Short mmCIF file of C-alpha atoms in Angstrom, two decimals:
data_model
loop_
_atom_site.label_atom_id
_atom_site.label_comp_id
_atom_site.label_asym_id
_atom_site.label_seq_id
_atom_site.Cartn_x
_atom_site.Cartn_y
_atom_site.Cartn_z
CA UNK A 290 1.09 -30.07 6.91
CA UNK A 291 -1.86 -32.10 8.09
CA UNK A 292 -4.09 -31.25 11.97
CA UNK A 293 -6.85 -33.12 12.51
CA UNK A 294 -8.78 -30.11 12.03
CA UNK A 295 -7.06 -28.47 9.03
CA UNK A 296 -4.75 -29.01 6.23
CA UNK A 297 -1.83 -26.75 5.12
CA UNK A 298 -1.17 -27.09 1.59
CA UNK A 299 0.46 -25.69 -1.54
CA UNK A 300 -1.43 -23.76 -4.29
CA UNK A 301 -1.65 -25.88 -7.04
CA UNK A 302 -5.15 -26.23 -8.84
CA UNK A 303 -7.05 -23.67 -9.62
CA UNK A 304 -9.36 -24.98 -6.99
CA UNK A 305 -6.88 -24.04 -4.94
CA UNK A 306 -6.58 -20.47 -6.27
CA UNK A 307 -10.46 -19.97 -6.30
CA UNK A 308 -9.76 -21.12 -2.11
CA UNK A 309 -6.95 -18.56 -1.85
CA UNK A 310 -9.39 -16.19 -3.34
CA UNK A 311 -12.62 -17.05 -1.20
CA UNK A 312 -10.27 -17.23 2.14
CA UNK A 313 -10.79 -13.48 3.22
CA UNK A 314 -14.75 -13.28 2.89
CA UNK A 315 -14.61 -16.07 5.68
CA UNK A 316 -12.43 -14.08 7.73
CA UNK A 317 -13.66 -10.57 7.34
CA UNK A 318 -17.45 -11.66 7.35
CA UNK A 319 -18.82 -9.84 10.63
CA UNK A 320 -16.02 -6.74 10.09
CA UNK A 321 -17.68 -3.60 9.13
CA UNK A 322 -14.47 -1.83 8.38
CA UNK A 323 -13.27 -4.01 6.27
CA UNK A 324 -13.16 -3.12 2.05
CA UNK A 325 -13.20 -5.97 0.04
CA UNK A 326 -10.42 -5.87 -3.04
CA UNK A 327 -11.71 -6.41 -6.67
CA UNK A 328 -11.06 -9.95 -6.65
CA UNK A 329 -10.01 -9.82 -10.36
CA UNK A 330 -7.35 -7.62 -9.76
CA UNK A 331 -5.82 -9.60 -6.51
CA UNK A 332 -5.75 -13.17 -9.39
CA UNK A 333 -3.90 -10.63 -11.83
CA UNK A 334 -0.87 -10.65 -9.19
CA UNK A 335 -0.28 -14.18 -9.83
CA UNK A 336 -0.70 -14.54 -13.26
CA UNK A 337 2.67 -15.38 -15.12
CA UNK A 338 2.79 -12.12 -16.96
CA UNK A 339 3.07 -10.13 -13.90
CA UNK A 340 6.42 -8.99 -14.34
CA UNK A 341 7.48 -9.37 -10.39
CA UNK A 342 8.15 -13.05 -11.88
CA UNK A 343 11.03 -11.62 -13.80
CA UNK A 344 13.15 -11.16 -10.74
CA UNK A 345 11.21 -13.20 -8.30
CA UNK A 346 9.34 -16.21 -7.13
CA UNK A 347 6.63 -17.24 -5.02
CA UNK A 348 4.54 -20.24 -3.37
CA UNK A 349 1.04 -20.05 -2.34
CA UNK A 350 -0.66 -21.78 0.76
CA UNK A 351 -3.84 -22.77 2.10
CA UNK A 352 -5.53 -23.71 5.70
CA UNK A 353 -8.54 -25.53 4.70
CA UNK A 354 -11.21 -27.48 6.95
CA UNK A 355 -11.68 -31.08 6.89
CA UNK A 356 -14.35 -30.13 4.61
CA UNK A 357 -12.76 -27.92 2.19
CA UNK A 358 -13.78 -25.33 3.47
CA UNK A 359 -11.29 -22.09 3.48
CA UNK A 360 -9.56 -21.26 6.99
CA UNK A 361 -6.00 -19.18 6.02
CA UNK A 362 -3.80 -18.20 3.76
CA UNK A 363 -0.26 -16.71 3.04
CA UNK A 364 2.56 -16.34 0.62
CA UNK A 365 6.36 -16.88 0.74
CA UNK A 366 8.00 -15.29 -2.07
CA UNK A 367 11.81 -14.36 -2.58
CA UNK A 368 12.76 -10.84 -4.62
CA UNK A 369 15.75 -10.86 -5.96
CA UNK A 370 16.06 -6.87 -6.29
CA UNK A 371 15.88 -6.83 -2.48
CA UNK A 372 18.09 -9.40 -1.83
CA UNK A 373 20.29 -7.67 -4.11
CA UNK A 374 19.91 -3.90 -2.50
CA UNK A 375 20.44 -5.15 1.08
CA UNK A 376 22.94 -7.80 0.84
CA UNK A 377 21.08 -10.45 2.82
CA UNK A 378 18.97 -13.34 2.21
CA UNK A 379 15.84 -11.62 3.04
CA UNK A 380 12.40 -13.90 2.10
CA UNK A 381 9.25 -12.50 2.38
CA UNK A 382 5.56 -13.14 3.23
CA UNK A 383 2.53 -11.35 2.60
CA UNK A 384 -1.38 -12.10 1.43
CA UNK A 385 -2.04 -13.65 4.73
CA UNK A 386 -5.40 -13.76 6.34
CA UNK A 387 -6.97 -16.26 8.86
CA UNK A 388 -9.60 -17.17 10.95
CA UNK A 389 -9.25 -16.50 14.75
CA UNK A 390 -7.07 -20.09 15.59
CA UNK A 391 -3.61 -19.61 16.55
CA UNK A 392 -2.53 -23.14 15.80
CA UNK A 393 -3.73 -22.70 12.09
CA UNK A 394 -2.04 -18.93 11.96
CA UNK A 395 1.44 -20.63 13.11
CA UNK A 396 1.04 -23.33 10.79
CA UNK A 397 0.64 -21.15 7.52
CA UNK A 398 3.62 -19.10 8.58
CA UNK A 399 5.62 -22.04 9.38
CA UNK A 400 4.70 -23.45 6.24
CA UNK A 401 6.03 -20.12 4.79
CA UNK A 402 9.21 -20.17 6.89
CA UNK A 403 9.94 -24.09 5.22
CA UNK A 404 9.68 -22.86 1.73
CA UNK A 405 12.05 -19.66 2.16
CA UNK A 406 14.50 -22.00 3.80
CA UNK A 407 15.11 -24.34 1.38
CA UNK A 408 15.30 -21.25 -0.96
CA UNK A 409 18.36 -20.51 0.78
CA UNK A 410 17.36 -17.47 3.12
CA UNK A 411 18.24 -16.69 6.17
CA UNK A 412 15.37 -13.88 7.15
CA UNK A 413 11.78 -14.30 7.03
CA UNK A 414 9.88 -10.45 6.49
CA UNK A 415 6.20 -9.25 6.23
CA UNK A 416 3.68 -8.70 5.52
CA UNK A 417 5.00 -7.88 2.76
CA UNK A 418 2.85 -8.50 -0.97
CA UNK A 419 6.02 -9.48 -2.95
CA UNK A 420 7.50 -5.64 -2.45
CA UNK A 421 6.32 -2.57 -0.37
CA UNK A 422 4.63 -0.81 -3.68
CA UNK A 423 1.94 -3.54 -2.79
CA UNK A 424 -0.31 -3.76 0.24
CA UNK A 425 1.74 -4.41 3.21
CA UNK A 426 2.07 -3.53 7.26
CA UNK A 427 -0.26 -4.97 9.70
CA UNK A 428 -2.81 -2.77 11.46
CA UNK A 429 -1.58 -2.80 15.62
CA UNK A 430 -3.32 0.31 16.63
CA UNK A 431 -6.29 2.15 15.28
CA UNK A 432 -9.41 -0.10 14.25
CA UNK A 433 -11.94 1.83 14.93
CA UNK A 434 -12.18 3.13 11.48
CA UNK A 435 -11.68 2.01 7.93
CA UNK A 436 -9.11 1.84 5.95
CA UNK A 437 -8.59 4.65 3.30
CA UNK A 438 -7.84 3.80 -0.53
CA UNK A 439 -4.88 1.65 -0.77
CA UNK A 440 -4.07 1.17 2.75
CA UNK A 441 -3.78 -2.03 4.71
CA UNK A 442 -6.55 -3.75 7.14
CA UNK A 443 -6.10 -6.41 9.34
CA UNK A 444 -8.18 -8.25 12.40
CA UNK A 445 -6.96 -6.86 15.68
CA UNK A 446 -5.63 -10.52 16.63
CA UNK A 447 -2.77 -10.65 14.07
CA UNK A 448 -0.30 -8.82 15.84
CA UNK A 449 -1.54 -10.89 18.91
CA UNK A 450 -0.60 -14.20 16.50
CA UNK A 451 2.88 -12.68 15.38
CA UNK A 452 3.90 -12.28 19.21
CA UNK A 453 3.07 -15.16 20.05
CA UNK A 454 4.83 -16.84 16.89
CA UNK A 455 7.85 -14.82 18.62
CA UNK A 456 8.27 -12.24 15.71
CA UNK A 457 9.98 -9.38 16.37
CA UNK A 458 9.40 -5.51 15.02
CA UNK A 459 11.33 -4.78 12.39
CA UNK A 460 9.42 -1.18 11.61
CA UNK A 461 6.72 0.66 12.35
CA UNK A 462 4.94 3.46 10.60
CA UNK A 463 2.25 5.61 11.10
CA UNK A 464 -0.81 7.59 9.38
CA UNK A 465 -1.74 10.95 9.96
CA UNK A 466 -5.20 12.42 9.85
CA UNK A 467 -6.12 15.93 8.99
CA UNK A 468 -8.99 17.53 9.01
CA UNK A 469 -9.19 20.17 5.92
CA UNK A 470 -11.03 23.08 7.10
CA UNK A 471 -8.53 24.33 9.27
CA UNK A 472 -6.31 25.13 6.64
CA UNK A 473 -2.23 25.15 6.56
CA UNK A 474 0.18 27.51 9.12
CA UNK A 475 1.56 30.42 7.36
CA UNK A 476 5.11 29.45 6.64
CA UNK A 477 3.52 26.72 4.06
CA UNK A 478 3.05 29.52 2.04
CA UNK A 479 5.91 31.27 2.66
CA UNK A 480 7.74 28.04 0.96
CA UNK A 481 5.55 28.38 -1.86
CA UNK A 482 6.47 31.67 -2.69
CA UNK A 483 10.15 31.34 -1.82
CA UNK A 484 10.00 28.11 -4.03
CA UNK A 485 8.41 29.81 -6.71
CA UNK A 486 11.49 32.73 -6.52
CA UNK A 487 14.15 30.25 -7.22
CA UNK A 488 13.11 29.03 -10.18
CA UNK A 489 10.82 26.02 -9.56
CA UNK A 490 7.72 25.70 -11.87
CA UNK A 491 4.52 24.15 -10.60
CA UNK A 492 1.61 22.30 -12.85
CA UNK A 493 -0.44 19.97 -12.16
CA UNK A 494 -0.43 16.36 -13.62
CA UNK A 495 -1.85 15.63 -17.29
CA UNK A 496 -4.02 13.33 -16.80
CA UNK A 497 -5.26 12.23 -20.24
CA UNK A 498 -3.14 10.73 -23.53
CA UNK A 499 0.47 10.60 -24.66
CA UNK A 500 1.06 13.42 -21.92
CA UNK A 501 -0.71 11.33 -19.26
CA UNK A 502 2.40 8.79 -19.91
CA UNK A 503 5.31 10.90 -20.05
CA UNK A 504 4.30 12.14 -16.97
CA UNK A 505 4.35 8.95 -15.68
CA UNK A 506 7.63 8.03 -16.75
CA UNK A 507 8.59 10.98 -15.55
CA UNK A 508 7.46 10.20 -12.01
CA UNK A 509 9.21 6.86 -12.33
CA UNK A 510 12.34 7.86 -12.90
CA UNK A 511 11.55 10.75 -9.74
CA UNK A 512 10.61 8.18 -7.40
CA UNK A 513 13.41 5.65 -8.03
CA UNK A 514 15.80 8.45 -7.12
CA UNK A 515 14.36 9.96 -4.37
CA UNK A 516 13.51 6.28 -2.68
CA UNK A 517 16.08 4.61 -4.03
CA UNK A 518 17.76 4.08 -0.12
CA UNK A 519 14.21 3.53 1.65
CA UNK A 520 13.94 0.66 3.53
CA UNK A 521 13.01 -2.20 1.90
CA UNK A 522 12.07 -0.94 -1.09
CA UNK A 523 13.00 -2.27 -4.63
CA UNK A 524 12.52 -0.81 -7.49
CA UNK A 525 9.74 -1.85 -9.87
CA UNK A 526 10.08 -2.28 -13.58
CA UNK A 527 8.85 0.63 -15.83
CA UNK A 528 6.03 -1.90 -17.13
CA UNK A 529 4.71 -2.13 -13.47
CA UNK A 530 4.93 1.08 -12.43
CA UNK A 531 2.44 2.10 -15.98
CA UNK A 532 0.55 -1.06 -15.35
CA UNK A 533 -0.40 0.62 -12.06
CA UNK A 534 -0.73 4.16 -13.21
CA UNK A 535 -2.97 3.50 -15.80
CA UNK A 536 -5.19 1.14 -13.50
CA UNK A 537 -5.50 4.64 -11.40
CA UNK A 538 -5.66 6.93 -14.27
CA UNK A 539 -9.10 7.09 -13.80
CA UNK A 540 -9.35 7.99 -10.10
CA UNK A 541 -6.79 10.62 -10.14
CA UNK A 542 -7.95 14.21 -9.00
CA UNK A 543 -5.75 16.33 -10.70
CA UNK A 544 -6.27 19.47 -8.42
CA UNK A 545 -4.63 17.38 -5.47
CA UNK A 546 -1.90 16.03 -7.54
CA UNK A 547 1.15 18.70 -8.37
CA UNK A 548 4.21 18.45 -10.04
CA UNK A 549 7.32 20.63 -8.95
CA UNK A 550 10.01 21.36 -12.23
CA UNK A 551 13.08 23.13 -12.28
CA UNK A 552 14.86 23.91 -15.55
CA UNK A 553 12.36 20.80 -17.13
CA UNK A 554 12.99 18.05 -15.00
CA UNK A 555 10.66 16.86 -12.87
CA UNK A 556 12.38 17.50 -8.75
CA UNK A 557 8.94 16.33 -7.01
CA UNK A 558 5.42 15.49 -6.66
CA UNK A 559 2.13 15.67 -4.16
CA UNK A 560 -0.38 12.65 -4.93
CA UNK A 561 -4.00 12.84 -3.40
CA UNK A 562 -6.32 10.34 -4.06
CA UNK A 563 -9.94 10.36 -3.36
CA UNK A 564 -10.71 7.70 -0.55
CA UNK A 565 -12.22 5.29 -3.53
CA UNK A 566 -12.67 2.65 -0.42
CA UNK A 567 -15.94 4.43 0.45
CA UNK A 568 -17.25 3.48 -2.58
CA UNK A 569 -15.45 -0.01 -3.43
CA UNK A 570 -17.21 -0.73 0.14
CA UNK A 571 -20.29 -1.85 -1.88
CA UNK A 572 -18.76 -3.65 -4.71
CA UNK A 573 -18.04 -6.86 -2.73
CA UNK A 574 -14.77 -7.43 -4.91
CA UNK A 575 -16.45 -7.09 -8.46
CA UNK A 576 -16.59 -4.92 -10.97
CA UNK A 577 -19.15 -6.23 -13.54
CA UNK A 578 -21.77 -4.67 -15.04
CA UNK A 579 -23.74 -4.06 -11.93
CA UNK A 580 -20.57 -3.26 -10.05
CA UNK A 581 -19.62 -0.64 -12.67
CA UNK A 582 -23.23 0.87 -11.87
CA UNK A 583 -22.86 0.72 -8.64
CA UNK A 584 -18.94 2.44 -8.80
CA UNK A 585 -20.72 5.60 -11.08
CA UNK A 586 -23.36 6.51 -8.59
CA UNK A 587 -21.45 5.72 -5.04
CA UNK A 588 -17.97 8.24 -6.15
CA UNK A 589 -20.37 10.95 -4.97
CA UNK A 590 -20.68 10.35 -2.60
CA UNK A 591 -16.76 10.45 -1.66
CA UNK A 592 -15.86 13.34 0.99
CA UNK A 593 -12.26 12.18 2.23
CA UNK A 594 -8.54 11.82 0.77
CA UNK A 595 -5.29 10.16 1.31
CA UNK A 596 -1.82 11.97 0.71
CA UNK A 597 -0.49 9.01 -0.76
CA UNK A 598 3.11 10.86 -1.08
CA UNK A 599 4.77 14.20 -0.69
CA UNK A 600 7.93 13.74 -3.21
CA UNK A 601 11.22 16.36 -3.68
CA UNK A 602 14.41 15.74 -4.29
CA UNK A 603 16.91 16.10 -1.52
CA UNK A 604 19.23 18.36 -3.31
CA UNK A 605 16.50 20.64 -3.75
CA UNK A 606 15.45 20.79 0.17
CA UNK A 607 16.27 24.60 -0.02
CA UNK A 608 14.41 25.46 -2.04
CA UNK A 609 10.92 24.39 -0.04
CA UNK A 610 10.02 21.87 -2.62
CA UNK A 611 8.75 19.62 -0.07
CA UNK A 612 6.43 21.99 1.60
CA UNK A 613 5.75 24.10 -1.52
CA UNK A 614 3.95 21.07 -3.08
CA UNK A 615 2.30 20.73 0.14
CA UNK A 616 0.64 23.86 0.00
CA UNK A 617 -0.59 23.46 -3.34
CA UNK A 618 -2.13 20.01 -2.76
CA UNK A 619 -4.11 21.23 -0.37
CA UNK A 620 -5.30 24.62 -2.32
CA UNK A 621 -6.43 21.87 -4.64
CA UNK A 622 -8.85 20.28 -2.27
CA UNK A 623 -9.75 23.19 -1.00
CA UNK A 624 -11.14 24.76 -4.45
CA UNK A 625 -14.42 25.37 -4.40
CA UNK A 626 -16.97 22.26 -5.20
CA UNK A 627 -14.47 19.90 -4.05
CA UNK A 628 -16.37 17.25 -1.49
CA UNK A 629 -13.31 16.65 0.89
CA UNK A 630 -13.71 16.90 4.68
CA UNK A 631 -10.12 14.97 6.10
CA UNK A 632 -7.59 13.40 4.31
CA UNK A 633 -5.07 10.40 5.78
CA UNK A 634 -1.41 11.08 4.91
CA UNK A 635 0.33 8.11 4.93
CA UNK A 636 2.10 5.63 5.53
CA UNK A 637 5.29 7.20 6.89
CA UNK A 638 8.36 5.35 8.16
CA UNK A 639 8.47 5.75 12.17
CA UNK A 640 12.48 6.85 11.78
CA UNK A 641 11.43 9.12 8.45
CA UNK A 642 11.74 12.26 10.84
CA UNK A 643 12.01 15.02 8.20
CA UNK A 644 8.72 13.82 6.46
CA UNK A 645 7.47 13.43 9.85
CA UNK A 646 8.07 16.81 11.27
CA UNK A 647 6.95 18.12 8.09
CA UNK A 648 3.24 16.39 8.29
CA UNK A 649 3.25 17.50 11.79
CA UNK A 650 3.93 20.65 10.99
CA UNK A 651 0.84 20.59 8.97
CA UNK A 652 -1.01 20.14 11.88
CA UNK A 653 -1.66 16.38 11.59
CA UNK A 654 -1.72 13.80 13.89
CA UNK A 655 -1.10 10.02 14.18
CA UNK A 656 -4.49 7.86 14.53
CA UNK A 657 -3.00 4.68 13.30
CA UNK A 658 0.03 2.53 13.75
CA UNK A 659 1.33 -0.22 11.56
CA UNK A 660 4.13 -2.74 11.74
CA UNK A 661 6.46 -4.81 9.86
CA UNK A 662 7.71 -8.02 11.59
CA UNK A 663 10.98 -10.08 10.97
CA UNK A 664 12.54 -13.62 12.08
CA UNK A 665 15.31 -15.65 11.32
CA UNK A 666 15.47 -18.86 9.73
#
């Protein structure tokens, strides 16, 4: 697709991919909330050995200037294991970013619309990066801050494109903030103790060696069950699910990450993550030598968290599980020498109500809103 002031065109060079690559320095370049990715890591996603390519496929675009120089970006990509859970043609996009120009905006998603229709689908979704374990949502309330480890960021003018596009809300969901001082209401540890008396066991994760990864596969297994009928979610292959793990291994705090057992099996799971955003903040997307410096002396300087996931079983609901594991995550921050001053739970589901009464219970409350968007072809 051709304008006389930009050019929509397929990925297929690696000039191309080193475009795709530069596209959101031009767009975030003034932002001061904005965390730049480690640009390695965002190239690995389209390699061929990432295994999403064993039950999916993609096309990357580009808006570029007259001049070459980068404008936008997206990706249309079709996942067969969603396609497959919800019984419809369901295409996705995700990875976009552009400069403040509606016209170039609509043409990268109609360019992503094309593609996904002459793959044979019948709904357009996103953002979405290829599945919902990646980054996806789009920021629509709630920039006055940064974005914690993990989460999504977005100019305030995408949801402006998308209406204007005529996209409609598919789902929204929400983060929470919490400040830590103020501790938890009483009848968190009530659940702890009345979880405790039927028979769960509580550890926390092992974070090093052979144990480090049968906990892991432990937690896959755990978190294919329990999210197996989330909304668009698909399940990732046990490959991608280490891949990841190990690429966080690092950054775990194993005081704010417990595991709930009964009678050996794993039933649930509390992951907090230090806010590593407040210290990727000065990388600017690389992790060299002088970037690996620079990662050593800024992660103390880390005083927030995000509650990435609170994780039980629904057959074990009465047994507290839930809000047992709660309680425990935060004793963990709380211990003494630990840095943290607020932690982000998130992102929850605006029509997840028990998880949401449960974080609100906590004391929490929402201070950002995020949306998914659909259309049909």
């Amino acid at each position: 697709m051709t304008n006389q002031n930009f050019q929509i065109r397929a990925v297929t060079t690696n000039a191309d991919s080193k475009i795709f690559l530069d596209v959101p320095s031009r767009v975030y370049k003034n932002d001061p909330h904005w965390v730049q990715p480690i640009r390695s890591s965002v190239e690995k996603q389209f390699a061929p050995e990432n295994s999403f390519f064993q039950y999916g496929k993609l096309q990357q675009f580009i808006a570029v200037s007259p001049s070459n120089e980068p404008l936008g970006r997206i990706v249309a990509a079709v996942n067969h294991r969603l396609i497959e859970r919800e019984g419809l043609k369901v295409g996705l996009f995700g990875y976009f970013e552009c400069i403040q120009e509606f016209a170039i905006a609509q043409a990268l998603l109609e360019s992503a619309r094309k593609w996904l229709q002459e793959q044979g689908m019948q709904v357009i979704r996103g953002p979405i990066d290829l599945s919902t374990h990646n980054n996806c949502l789009f920021l629509v309330d709630g920039f006055d801050s940064p974005p914690m480890i993990l989460m999504p960021y977005n100019p305030a003018y995408y949801p402006e494109f998308m209406q204007l596009d005529g996209w409609n809300k598919a789902k929204d969901a929400y983060a929470y903030e919490l400040p830590i001082g103020a501790g938890l209401p009483e009848e968190f540890t009530k659940a702890h103790r009345i979880a405790c008396k039927s028979g769960v066991n509580f550890r926390l994760i092992r974070t090093k060696g052979a144990a480090f990864e049968e906990d892991c596969r432990n937690l896959y297994n755990l978190l294919n069950k329990a999210y197996a009928n989330n909304w668009s979610y698909t399940p990732r292959t046990e490959e991608e699910f280490l891949d990841e793990a190990k690429s966080l291994q690092t950054l775990v705090d194993a005081d704010a990450f417990p595991i709930a057992e009964y009678e050996g099996k794993m039933i649930g799971c509390f992951v907090g993550l230090p806010d590593y955003n407040m210290v990727l903040k000065h990388l600017n997307g690389k992790l060299d030598w002088l970037g690996t410096l620079k990662f050593m002396w800024y992660r103390r300087q880390i005083n927030r968290g995000r509650v990435a996931l609170v994780c039980a079983l629904p057959e074990y609901r009465r047994k507290m599980v839930a809000a047992a594991l709660i309680y425990l995550g935060m004793q963990g921050v709380l211990k003494e020498g630990k840095p943290y001053k607020d932690c982000e739970l998130s992102w929850v589901y605006e029509d997840n109500y028990p998880s949401r009464k449960l974080i609100e219970a906590c004391g929490a409350k929402i201070y950002k809103t995020y949306r998914i968007y659909e259309k049909a072809l």
